[in-house]
PDB file of C-alpha atoms in Angstrom:
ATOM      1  CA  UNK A   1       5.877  15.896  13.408  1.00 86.00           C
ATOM      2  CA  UNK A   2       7.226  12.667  14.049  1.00 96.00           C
ATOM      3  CA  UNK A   3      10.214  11.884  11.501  1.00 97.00           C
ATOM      4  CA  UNK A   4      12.740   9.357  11.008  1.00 98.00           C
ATOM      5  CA  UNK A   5      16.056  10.125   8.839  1.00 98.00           C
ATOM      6  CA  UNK A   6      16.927   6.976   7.039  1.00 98.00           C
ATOM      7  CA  UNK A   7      20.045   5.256   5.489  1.00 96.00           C
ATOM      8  CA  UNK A   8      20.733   8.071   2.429  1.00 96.00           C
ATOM      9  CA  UNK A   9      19.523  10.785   4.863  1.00 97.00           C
ATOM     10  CA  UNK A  10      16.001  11.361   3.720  1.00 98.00           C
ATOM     11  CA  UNK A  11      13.068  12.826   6.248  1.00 98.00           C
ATOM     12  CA  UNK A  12      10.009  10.015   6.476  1.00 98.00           C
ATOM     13  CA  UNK A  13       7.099  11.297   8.579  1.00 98.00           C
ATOM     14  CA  UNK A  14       5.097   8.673  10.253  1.00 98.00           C
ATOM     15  CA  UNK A  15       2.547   8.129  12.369  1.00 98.00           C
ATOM     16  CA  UNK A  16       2.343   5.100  15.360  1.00 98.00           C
ATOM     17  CA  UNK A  17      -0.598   5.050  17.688  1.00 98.00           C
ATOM     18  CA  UNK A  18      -1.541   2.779  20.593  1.00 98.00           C
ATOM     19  CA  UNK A  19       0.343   0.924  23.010  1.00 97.00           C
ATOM     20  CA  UNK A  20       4.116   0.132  22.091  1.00 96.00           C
ATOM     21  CA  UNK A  21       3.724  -3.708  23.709  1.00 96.00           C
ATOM     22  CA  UNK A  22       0.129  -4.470  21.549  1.00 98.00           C
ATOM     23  CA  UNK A  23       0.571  -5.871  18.006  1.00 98.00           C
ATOM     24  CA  UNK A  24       1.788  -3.678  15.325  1.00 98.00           C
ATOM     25  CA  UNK A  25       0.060  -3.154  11.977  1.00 98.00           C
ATOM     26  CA  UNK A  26       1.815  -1.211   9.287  1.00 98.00           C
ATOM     27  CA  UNK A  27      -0.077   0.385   6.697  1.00 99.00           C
ATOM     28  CA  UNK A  28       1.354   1.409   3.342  1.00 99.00           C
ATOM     29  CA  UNK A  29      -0.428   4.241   1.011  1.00 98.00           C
ATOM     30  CA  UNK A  30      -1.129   4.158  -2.536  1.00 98.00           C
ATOM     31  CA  UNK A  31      -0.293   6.360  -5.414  1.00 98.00           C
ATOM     32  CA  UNK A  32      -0.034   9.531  -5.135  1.00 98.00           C
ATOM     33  CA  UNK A  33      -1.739   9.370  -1.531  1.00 98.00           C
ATOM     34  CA  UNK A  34      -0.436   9.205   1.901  1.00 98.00           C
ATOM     35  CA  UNK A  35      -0.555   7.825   5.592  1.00 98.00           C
ATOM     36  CA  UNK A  36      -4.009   9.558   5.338  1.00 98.00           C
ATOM     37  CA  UNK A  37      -5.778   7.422   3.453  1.00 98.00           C
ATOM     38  CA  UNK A  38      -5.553   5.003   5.959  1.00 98.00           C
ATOM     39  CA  UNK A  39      -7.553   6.743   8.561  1.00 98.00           C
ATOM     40  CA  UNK A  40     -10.800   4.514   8.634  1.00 98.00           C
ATOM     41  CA  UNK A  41      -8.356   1.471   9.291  1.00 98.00           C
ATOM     42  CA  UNK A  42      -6.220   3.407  12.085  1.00 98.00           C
ATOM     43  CA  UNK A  43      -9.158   3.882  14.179  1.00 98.00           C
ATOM     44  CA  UNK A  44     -10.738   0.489  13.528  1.00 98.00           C
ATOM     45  CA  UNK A  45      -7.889  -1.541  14.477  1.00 98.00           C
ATOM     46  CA  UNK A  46      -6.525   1.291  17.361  1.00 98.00           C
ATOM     47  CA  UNK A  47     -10.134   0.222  18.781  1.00 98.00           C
ATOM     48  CA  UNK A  48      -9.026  -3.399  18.115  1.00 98.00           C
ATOM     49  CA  UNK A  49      -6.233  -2.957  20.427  1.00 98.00           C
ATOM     50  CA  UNK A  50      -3.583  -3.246  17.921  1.00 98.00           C
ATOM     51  CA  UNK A  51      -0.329  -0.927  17.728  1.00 98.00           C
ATOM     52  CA  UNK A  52      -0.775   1.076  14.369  1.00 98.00           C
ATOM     53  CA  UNK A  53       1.670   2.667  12.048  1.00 98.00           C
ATOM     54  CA  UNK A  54       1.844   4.293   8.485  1.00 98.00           C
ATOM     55  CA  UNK A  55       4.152   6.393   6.730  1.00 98.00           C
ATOM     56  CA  UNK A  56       4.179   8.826   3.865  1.00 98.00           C
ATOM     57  CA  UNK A  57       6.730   7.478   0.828  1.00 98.00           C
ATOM     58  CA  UNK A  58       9.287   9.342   0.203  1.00 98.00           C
ATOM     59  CA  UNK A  59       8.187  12.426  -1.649  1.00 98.00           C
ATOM     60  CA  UNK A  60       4.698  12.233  -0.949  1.00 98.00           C
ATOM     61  CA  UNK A  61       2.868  13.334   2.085  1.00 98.00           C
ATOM     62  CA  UNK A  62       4.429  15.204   4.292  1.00 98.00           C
ATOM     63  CA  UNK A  63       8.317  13.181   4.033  1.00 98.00           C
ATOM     64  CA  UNK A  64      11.096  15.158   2.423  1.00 98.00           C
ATOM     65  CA  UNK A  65      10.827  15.532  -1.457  1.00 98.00           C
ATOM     66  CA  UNK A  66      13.837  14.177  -2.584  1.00 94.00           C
ATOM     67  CA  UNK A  67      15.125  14.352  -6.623  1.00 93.00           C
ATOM     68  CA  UNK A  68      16.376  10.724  -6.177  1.00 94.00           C
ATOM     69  CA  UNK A  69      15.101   7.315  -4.567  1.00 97.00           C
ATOM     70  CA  UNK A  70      12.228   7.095  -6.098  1.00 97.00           C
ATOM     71  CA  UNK A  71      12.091   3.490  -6.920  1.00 98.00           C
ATOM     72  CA  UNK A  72      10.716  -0.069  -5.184  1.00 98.00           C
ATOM     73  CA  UNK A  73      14.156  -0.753  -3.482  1.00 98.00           C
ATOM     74  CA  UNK A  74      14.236   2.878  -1.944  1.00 98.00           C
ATOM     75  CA  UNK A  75      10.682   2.358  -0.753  1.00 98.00           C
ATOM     76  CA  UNK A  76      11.660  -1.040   0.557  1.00 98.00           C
ATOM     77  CA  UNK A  77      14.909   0.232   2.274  1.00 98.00           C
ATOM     78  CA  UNK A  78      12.933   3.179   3.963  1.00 98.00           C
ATOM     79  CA  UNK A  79      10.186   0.948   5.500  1.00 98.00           C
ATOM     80  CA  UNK A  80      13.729  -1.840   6.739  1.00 98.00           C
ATOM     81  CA  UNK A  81      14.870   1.714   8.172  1.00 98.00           C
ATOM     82  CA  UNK A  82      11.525   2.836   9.803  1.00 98.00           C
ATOM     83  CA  UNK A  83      10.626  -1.308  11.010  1.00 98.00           C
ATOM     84  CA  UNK A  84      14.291  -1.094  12.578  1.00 98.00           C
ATOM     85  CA  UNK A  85      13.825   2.605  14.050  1.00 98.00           C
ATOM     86  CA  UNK A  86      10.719   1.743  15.476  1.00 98.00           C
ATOM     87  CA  UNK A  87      11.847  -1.604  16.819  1.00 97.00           C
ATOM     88  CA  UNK A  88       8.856  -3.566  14.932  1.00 98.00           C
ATOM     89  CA  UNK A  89       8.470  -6.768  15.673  1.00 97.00           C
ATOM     90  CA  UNK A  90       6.041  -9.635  14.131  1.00 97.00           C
ATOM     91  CA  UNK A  91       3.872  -6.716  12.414  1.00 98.00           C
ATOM     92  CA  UNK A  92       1.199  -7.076   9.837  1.00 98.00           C
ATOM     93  CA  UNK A  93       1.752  -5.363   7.000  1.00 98.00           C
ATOM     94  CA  UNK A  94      -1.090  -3.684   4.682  1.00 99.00           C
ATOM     95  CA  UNK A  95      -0.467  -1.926   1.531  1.00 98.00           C
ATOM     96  CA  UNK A  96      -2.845  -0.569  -1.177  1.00 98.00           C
ATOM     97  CA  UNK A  97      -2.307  -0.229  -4.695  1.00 98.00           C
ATOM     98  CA  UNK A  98       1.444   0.650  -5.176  1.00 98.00           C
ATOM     99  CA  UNK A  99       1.463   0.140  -1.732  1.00 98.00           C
ATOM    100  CA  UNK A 100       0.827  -3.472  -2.318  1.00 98.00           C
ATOM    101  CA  UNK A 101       4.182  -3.596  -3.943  1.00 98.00           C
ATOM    102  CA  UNK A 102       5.924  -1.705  -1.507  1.00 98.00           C
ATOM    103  CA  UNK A 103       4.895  -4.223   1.111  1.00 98.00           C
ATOM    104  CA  UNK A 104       5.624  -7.393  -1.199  1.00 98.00           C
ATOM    105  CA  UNK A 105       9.377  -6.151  -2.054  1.00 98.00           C
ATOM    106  CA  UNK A 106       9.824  -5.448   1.771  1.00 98.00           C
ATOM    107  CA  UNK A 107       7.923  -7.930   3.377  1.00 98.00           C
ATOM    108  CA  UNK A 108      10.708 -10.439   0.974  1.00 98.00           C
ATOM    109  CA  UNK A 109      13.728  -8.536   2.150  1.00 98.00           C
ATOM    110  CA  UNK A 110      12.778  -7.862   5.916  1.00 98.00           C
ATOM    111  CA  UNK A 111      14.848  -8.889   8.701  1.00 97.00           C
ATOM    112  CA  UNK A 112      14.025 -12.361  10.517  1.00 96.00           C
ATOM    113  CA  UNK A 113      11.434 -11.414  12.792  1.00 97.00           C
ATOM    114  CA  UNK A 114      10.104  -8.533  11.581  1.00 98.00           C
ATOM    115  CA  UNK A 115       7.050  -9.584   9.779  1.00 98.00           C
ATOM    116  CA  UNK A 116       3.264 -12.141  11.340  1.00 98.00           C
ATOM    117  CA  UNK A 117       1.476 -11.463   7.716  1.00 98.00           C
ATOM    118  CA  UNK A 118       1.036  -9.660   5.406  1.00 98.00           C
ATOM    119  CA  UNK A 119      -2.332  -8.242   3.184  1.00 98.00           C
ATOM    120  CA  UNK A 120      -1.882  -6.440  -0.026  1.00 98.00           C
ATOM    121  CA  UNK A 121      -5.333  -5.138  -1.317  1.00 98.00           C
ATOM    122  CA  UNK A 122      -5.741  -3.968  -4.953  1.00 98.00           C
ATOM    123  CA  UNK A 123      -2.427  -4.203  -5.295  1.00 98.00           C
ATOM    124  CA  UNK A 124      -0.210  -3.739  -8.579  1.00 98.00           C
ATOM    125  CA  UNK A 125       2.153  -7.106  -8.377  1.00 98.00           C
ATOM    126  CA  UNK A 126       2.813  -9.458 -10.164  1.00 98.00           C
ATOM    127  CA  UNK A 127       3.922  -6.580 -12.983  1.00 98.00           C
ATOM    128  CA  UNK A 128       1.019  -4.345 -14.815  1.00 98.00           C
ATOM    129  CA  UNK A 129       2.573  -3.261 -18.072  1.00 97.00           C
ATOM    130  CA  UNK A 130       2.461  -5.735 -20.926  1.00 96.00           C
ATOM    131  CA  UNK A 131       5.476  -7.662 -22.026  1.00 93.00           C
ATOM    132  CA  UNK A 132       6.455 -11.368 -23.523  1.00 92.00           C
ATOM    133  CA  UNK A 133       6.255 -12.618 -20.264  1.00 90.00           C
ATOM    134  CA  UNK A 134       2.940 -10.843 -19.387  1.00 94.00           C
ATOM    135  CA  UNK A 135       0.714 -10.807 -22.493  1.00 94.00           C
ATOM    136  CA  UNK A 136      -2.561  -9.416 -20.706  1.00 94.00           C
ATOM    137  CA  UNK A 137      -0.664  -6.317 -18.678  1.00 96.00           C
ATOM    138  CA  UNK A 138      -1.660  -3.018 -19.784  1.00 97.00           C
ATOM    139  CA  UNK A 139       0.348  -1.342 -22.570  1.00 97.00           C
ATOM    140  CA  UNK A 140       2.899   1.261 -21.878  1.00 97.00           C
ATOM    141  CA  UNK A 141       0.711   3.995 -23.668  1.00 97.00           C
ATOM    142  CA  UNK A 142      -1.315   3.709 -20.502  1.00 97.00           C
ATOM    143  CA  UNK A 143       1.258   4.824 -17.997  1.00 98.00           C
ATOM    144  CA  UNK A 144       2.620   7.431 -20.556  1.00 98.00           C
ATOM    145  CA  UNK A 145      -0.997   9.115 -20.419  1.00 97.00           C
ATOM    146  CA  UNK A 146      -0.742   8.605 -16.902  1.00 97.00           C
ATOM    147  CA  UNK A 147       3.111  10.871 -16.790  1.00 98.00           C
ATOM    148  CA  UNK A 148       1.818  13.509 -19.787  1.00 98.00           C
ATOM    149  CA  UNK A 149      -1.344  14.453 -17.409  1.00 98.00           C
ATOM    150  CA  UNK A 150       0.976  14.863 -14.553  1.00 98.00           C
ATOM    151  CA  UNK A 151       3.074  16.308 -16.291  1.00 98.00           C
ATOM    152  CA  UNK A 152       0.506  18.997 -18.059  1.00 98.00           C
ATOM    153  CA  UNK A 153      -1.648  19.594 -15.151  1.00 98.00           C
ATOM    154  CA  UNK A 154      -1.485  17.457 -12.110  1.00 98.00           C
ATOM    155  CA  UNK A 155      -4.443  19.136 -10.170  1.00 98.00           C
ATOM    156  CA  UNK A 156      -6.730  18.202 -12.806  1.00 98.00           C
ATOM    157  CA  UNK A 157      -5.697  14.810 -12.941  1.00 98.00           C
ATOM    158  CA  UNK A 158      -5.951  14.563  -9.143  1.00 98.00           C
ATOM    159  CA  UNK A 159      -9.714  15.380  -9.259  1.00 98.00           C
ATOM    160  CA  UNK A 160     -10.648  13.338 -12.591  1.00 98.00           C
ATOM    161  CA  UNK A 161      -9.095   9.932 -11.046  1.00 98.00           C
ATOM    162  CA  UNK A 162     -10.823   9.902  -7.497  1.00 98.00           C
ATOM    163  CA  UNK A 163     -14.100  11.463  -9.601  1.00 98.00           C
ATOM    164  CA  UNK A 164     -14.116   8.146 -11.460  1.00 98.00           C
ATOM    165  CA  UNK A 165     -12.317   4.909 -11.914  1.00 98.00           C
ATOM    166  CA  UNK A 166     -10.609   5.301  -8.719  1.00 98.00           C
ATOM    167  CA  UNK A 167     -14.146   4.494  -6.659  1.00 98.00           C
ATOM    168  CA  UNK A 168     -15.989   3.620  -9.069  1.00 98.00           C
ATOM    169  CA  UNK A 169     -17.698   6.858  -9.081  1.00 98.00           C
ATOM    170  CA  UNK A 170     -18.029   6.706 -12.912  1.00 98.00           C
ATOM    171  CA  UNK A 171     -19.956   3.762 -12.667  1.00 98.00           C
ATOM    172  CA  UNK A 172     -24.213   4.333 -13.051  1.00 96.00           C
ATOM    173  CA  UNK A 173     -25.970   3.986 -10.004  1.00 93.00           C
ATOM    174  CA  UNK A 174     -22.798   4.328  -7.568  1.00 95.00           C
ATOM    175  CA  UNK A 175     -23.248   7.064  -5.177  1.00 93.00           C
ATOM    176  CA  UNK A 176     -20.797   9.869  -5.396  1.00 96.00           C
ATOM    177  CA  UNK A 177     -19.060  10.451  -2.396  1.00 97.00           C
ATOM    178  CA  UNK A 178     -17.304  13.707  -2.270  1.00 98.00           C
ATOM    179  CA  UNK A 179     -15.663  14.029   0.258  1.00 98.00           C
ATOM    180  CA  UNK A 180     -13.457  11.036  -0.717  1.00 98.00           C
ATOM    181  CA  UNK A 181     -12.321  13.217  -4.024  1.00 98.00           C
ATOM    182  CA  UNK A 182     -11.634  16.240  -2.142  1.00 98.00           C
ATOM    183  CA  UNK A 183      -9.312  14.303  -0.192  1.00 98.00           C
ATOM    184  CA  UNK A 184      -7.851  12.431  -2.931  1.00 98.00           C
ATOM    185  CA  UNK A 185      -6.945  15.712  -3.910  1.00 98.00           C
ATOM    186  CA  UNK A 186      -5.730  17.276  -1.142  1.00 98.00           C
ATOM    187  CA  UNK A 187      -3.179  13.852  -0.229  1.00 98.00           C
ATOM    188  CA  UNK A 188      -2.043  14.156  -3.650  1.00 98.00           C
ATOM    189  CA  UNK A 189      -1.068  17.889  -3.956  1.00 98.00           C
ATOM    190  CA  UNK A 190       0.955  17.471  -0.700  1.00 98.00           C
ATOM    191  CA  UNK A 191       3.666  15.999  -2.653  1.00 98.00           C
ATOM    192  CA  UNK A 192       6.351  16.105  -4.891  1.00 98.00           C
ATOM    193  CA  UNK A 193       5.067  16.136  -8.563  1.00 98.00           C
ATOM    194  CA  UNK A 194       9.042  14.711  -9.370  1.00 98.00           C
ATOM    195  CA  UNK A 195       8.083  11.970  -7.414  1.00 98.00           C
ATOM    196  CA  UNK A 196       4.944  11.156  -8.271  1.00 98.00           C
ATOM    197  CA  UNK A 197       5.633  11.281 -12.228  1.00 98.00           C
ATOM    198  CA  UNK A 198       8.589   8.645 -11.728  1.00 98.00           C
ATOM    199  CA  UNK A 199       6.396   6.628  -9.260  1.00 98.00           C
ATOM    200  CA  UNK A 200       4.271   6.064 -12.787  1.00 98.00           C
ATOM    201  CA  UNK A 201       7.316   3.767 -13.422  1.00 98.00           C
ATOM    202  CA  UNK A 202       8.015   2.225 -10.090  1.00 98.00           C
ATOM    203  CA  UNK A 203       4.123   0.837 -10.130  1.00 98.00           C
ATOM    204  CA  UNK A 204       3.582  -0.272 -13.697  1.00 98.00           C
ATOM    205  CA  UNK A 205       7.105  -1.921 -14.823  1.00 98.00           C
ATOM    206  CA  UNK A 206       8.401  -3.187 -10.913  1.00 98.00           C
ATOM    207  CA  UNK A 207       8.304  -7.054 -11.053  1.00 98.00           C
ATOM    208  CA  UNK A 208       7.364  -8.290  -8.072  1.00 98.00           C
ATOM    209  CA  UNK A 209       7.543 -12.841  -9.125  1.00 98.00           C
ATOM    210  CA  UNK A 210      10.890 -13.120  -7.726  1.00 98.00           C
ATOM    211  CA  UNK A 211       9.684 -11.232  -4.047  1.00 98.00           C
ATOM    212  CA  UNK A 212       5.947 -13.199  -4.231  1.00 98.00           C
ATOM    213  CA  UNK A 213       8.438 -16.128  -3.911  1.00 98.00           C
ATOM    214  CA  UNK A 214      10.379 -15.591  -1.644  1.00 98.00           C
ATOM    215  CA  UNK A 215       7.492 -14.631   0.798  1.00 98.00           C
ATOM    216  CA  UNK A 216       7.565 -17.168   3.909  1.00 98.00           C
ATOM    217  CA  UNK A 217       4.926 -15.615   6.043  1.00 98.00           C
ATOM    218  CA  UNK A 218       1.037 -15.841   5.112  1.00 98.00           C
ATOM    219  CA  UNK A 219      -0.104 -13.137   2.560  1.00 98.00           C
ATOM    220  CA  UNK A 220      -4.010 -12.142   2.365  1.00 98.00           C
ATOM    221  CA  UNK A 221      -4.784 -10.993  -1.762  1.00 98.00           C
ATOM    222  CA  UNK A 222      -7.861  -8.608  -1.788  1.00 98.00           C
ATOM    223  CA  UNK A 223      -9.015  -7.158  -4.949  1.00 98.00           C
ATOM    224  CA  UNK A 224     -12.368  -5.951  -6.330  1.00 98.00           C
ATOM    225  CA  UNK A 225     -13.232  -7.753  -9.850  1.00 97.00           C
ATOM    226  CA  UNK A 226     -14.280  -4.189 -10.721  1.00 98.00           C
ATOM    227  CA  UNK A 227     -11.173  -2.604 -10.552  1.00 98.00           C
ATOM    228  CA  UNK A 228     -10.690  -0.005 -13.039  1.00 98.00           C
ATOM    229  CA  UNK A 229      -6.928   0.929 -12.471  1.00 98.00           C
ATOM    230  CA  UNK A 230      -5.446  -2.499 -11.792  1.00 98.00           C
ATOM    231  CA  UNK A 231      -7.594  -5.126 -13.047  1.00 97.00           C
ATOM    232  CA  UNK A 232      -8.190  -7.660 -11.622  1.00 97.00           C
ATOM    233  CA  UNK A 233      -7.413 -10.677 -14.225  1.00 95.00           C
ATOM    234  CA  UNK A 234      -3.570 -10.410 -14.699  1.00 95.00           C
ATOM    235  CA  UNK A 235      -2.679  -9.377 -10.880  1.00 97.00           C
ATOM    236  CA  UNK A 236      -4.295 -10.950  -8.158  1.00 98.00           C
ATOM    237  CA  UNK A 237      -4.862 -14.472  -9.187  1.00 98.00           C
ATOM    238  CA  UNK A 238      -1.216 -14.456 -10.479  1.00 98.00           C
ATOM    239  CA  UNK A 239       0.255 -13.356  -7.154  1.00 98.00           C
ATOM    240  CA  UNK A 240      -1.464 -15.552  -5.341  1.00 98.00           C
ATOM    241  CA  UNK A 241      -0.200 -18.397  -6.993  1.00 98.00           C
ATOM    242  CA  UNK A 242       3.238 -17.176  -6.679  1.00 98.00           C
ATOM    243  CA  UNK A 243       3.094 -16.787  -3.155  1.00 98.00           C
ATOM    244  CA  UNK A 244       4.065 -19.737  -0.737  1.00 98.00           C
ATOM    245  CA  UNK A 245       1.170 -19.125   1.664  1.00 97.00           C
ATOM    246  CA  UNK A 246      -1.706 -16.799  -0.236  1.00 98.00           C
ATOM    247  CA  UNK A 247      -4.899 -16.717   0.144  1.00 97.00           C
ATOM    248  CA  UNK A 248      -6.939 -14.915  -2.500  1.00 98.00           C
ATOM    249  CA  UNK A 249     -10.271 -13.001  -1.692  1.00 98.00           C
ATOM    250  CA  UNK A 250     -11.934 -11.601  -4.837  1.00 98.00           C
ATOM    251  CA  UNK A 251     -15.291  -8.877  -4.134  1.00 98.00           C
ATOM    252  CA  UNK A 252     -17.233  -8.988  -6.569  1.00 98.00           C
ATOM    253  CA  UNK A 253     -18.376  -5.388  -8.094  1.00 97.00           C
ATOM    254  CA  UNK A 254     -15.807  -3.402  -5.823  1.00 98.00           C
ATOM    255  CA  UNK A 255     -13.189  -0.614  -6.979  1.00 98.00           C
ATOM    256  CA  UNK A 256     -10.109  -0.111  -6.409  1.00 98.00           C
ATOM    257  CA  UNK A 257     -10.487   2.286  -3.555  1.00 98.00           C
ATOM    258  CA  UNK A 258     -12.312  -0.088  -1.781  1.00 98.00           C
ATOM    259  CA  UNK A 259     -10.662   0.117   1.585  1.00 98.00           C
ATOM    260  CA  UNK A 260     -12.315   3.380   1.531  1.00 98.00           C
ATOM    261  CA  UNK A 261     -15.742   2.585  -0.128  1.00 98.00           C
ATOM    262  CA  UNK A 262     -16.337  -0.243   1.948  1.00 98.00           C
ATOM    263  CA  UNK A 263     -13.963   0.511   4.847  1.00 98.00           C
ATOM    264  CA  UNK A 264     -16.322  -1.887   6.775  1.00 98.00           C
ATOM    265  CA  UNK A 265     -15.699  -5.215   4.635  1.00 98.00           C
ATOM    266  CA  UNK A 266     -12.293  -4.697   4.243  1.00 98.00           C
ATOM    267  CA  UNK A 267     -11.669  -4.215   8.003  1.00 98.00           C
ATOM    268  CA  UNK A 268     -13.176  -7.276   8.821  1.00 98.00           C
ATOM    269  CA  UNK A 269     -11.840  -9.444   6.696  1.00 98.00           C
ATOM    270  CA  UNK A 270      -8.132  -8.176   7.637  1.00 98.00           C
ATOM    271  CA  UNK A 271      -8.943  -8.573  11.158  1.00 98.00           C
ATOM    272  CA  UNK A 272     -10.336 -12.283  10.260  1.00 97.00           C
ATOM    273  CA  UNK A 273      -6.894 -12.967   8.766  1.00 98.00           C
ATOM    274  CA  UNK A 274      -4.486 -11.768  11.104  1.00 98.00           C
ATOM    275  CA  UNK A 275      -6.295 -13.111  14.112  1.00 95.00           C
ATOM    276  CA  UNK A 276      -7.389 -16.608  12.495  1.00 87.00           C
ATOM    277  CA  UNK A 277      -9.693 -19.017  12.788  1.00 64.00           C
ATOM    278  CA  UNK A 278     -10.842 -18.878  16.898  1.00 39.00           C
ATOM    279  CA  UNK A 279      -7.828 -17.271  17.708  1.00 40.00           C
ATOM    280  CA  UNK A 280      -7.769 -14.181  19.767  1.00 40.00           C
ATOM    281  CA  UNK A 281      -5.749 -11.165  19.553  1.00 43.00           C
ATOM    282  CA  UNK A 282      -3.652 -11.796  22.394  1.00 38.00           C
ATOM    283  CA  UNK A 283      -2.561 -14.945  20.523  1.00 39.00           C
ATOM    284  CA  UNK A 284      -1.164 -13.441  18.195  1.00 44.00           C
ATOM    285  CA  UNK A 285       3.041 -13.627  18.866  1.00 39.00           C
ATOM    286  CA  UNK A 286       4.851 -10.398  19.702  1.00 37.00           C
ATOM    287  CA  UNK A 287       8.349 -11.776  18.018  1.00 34.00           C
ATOM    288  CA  UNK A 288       8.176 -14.934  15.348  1.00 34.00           C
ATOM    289  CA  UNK A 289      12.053 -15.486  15.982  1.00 36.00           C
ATOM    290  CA  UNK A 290      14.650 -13.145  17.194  1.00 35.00           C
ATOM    291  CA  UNK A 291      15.906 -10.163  15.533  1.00 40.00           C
ATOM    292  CA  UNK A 292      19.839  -9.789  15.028  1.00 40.00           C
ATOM    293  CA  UNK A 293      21.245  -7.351  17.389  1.00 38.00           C
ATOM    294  CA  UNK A 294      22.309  -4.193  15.480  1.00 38.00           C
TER     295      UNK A 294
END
């Protein structure tokens, strides 16, 4: 299995497909998922001729379940050690969910050079949980009943979220896909239930204004307006205002698992943005500006 052993000595598995000289596209997983989930995407933009990469976060997946680093820096650091390792240059980064935050805190620290644009879909930033300073976040009781069921009995918890507000599964009418939930469940029992309890705290109290920013580079904002896990009202409107260079896509009636639901869409909208208007794919630069010499 492909690994890299970063700065405080932890094992991240990865996976990077297709020709080392194409673009690269880096795809970070949601909670408590891995590079898996990503699949669909892989093989659509593989056949796109792109360069594609994901990772499992620290204690999920198949990486090394560590008792400490389980925070948005730590993610953030890993992916500066894996973009580094791998010699990444002008890559597109993608992140889902909690995902979507690991990408905005890393896209705003990465090295010059390092990052084209950037797409965070469904995505938990600005902040989620309710505070002064964000009145219509969720409340904290939320994310406690989100620690007490892993806590009490993870493997139940892992089928009742992908069974319904995940996909939208709950909702009447929407067909039931079930193959989706059995690997919902399988992703999420491949990792550390340590990590995945504190992760409850890394994606609803991480603020992510300062980093939305600081962003330079372009930033697609995809979200369905009927997400049921990070809705839509108090998170992607708000980063995209923050951001420098966002541009905000709203679908209307899709969940929050979308990029699996309606793999399809998603793909070719993310394609549409990184290749822009009548541009190709070979226009896209290999290196935006030069990356310090180690």
């Amino acid at each position: 299995m492909p690994m890299i052993t970063t700065s405080d000595g932890t094992g991240i598995f990865y996976k990077d497909w297709g020709p080392k000289d194409a673009p690269p596209i880096v795809f970070h997983h949601g909670w408590p998922l891995s590079a898996d989930d990503w699949d669909n995407q892989m093989m659509f933009f593989l056949g796109e001729g792109f360069r594609v990469i994901a990772h499992d976060r620290r204690g999920h997946g198949r990486s090394e379940q560590t008792d400490h680093g389980n925070d948005m820096d730590t993610y953030a650091a890993d992916v500066i050690d894996l973009a580094r390792y791998l010699d990444l240059r002008s890559a597109v980064h993608v992140g889902h969910s909690t995902g979507g935050g690991e990408v905005t805190r890393y896209v705003a620290r990465a090295e010059p050079g390092r990052v084209y644009k950037a797409v965070i879909i469904s995505a938990i930033p600005p902040v989620m949980i309710k505070k002064d300073s964000n009145p219509g976040g969720l409340p904290i009781e939320v994310f406690d009943g989100y620690r007490a069921a892993v806590a009490a009995n993870r493997a139940q918890l892992y089928v009742d979220i992908p069974s319904g507000p995940f996909y939208g599964f709950n909702r009447p009418g929407t067909q039931r896909i079930e193959g989706l939930i059995r690997n919902w469940w399988r992703q999420g029992m491949m990792g550390s239930i340590k990590a995945h309890y504190e992760c409850v705290k890394v994606f609803s109290e991480t603020d992510f204004t300062d980093d939305l920013q600081r962003i330079e580079v372009p930033v697609l904002v995809m979200h369905g307006d009927d997400d049921q896990v990070v809705p839509v009202a108090d998170s992607a409107p708000l980063a995209a205002k923050l951001l420098k260079k966002g541009t905000l896509k709203i679908y209307p009636g899709l969940p929050h698992g979308m990029p699996s639901t309606h793999a399809d869409l998603v793909n070719r909208d993310i394609l549409e943005f990184i290749r822009g208007p009548g541009s190709e794919v070979s226009a896209m630069p290999q290196m935006a500006q030069p990356v310090p010499a180690e």
